[in-house]
mmCIF file of C-alpha atoms in Angstrom:
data_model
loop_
_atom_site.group_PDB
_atom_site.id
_atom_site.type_symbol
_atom_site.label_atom_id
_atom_site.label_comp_id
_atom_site.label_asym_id
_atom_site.label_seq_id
_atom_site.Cartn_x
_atom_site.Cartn_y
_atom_site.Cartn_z
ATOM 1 C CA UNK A 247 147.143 123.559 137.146
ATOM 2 C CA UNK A 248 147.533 123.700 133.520
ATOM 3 C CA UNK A 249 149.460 126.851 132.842
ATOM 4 C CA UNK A 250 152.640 128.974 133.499
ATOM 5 C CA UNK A 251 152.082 131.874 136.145
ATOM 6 C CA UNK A 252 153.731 135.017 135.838
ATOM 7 C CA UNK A 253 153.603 137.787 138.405
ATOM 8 C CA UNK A 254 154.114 141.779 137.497
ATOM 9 C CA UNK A 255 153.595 145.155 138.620
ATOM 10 C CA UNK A 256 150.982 143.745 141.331
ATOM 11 C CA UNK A 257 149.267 141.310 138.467
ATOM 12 C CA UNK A 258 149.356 137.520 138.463
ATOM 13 C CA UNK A 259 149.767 136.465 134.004
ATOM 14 C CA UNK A 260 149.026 132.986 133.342
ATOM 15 C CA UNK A 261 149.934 131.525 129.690
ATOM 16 C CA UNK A 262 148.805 128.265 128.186
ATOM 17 C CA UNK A 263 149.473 126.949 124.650
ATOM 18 C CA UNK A 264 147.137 123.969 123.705
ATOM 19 C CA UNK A 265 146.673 121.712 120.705
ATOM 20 C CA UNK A 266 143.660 120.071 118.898
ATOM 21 C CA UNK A 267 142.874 118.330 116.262
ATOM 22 C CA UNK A 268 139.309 117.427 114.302
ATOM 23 C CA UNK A 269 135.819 117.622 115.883
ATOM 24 C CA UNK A 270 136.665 115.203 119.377
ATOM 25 C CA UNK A 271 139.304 118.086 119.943
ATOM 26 C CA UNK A 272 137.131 121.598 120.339
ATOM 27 C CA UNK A 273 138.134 122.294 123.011
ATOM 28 C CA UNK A 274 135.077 125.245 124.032
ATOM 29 C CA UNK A 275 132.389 124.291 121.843
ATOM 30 C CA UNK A 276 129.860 125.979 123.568
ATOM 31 C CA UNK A 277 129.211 129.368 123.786
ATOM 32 C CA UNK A 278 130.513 130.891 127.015
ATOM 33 C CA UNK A 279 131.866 133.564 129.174
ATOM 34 C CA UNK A 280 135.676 133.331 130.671
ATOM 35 C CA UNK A 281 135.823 133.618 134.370
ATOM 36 C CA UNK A 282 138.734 136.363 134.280
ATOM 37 C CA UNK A 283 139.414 140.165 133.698
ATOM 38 C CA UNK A 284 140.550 139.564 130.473
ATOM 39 C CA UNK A 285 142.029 136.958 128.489
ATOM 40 C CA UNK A 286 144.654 137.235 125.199
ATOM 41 C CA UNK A 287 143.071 134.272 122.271
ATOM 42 C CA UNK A 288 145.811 133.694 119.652
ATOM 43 C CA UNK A 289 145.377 131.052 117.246
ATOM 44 C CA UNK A 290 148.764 129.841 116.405
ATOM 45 C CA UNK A 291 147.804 127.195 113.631
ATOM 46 C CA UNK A 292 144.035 127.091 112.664
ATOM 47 C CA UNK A 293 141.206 128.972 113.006
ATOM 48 C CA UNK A 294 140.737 131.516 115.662
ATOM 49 C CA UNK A 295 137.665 132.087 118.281
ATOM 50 C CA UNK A 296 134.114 132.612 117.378
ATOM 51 C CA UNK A 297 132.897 135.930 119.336
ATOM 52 C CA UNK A 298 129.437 137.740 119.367
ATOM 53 C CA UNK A 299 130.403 141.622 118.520
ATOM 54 C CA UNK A 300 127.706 144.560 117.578
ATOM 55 C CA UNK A 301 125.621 146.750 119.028
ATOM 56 C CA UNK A 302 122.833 144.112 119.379
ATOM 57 C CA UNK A 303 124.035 141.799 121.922
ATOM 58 C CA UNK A 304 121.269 142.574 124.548
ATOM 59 C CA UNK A 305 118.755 141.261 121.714
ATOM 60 C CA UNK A 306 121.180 138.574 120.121
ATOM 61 C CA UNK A 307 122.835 136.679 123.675
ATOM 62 C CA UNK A 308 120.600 134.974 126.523
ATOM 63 C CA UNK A 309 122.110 136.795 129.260
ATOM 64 C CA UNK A 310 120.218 134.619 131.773
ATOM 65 C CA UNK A 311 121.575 131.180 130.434
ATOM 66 C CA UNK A 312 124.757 132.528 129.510
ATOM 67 C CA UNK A 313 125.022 133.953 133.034
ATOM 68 C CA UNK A 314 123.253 130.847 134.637
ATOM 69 C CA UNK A 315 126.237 128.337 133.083
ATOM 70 C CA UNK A 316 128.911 130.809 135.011
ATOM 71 C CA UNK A 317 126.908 130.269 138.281
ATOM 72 C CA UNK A 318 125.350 126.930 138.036
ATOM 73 C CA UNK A 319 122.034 128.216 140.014
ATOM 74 C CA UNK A 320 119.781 129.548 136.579
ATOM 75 C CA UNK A 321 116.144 127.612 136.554
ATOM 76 C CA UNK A 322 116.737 127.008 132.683
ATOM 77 C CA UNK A 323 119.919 124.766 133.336
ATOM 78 C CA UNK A 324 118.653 121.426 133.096
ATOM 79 C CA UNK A 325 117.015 122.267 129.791
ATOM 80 C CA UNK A 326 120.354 124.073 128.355
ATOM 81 C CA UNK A 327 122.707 120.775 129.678
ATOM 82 C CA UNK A 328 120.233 118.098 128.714
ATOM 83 C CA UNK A 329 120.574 119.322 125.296
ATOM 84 C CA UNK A 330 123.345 118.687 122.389
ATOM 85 C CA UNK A 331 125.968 121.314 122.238
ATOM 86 C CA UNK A 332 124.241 122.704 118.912
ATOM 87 C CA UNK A 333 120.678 122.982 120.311
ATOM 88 C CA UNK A 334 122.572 124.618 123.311
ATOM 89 C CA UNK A 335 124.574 127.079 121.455
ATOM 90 C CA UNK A 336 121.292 127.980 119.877
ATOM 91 C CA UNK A 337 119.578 128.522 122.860
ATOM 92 C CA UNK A 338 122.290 130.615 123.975
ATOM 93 C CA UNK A 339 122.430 133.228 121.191
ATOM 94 C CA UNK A 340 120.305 133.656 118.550
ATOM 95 C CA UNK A 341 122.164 133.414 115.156
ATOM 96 C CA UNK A 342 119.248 134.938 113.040
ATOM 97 C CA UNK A 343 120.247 138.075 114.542
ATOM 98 C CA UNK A 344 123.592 137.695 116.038
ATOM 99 C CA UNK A 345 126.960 139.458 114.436
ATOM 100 C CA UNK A 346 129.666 136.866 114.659
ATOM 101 C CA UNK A 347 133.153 137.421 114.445
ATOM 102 C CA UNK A 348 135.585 134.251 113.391
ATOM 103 C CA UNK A 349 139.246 135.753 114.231
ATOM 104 C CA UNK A 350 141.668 134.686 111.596
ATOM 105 C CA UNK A 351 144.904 132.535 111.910
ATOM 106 C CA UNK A 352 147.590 134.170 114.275
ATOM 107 C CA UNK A 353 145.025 136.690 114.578
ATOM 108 C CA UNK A 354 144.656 138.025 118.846
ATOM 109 C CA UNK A 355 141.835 139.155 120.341
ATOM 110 C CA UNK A 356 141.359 140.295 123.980
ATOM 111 C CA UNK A 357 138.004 139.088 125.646
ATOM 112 C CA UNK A 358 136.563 140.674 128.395
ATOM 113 C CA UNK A 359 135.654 137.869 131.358
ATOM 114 C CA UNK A 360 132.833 137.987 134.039
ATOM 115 C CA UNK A 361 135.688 138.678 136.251
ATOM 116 C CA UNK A 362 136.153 142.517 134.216
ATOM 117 C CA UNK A 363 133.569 143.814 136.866
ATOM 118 C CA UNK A 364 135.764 142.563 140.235
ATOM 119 C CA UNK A 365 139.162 143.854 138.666
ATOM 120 C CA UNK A 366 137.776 147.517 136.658
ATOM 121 C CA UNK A 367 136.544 148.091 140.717
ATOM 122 C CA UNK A 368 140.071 147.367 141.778
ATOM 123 C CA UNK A 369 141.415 149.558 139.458
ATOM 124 C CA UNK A 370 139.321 152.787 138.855
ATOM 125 C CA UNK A 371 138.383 151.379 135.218
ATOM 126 C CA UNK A 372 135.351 151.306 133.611
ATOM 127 C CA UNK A 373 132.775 148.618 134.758
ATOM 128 C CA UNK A 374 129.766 148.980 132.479
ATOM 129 C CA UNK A 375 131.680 146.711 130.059
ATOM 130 C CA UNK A 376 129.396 143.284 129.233
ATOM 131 C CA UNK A 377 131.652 140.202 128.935
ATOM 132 C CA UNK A 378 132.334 138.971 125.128
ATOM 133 C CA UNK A 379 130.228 135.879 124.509
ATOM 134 C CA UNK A 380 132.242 133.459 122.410
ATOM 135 C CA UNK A 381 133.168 129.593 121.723
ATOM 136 C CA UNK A 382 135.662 127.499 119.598
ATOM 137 C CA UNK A 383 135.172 126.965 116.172
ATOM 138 C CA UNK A 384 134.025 123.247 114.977
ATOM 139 C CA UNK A 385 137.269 121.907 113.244
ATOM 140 C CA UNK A 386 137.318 119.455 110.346
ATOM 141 C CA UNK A 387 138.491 116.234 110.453
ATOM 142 C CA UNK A 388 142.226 116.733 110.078
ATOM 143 C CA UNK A 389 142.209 120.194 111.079
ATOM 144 C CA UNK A 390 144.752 121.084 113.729
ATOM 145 C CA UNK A 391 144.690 124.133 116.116
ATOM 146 C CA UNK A 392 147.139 125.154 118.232
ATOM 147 C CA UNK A 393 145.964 128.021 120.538
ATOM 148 C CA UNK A 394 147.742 130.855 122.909
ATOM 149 C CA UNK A 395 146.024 132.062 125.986
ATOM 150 C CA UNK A 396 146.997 134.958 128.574
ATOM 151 C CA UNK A 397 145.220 135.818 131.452
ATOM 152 C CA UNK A 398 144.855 138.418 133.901
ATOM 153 C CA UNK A 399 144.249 136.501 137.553
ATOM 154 C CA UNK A 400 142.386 138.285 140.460
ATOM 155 C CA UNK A 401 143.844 137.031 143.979
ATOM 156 C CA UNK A 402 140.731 135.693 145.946
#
């Protein structure tokens, strides 16, 4: 396992801090859903996370291949992995009509997972919420990022 757990108030926290540096060291190029509740980004050094925000995400995101990647059993899958990551990150949402956020340095932002569903049940929350779509941004050569993340973890 890769990261500190932390239990609290009947919640299991886990924390990671990772570092990259250049192009070989994007560490989620592609774009993707988290398979949590909800997850903290915080860009200590660099840029932050690329998201799809808006109103228009049922028009701009491929909810079948995005949802396909999470469960490994979508028909499309051989053509979205065969791919490069570019052509697959354009398959997956389409930019000419997409709103993309780029959070700044030090900047947090608090993503919604495919898990939101299994915990806003647990809790009497709302559970109409659509998971945030989002990736790492392509670093220069040179470029370092060192990145924060906190999760919420569901006992299975």
């Amino acid at each position: 396992d890769d990261g500190q757990h932390h239990h609290a108030g009947g919640y299991t926290f886990k924390a990671r801090i990772v570092a990259t540096r250049g192009p070989t060291g994007t560490k989620c190029p592609q774009w993707h859903v988290d398979h949590v509740p909800v997850r903290w980004i915080q860009s200590l050094v660099g840029p932050g996370c690329e998201m799809v925000v808006g109103n228009n995400t049922k028009e701009s995101i491929r909810w079948n291949l995005v949802n396909g990647l999470n469960k490994n059993t979508n028909d499309d899958e051989d053509f979205v992995l065969e791919e490069s990551v570019e052509d697959r990150n354009q398959a997956l949402v389409r930019n000419e009509v997409a709103q993309i956020y780029a959070a700044r340095e030090q900047e947090a932002v608090m993503l919604i997972g495919n898990r939101w569903v299994d915990y806003a049940k647990d809790a009497s929350r709302v559970s109409n919420i659509r998971p945030v779509v989002h990736k790492s941004p392509t670093l220069p050569w040179g470029c370092e990022r060192v990145l924060l993340t906190q999760d919420i973890i569901l006992d299975d």
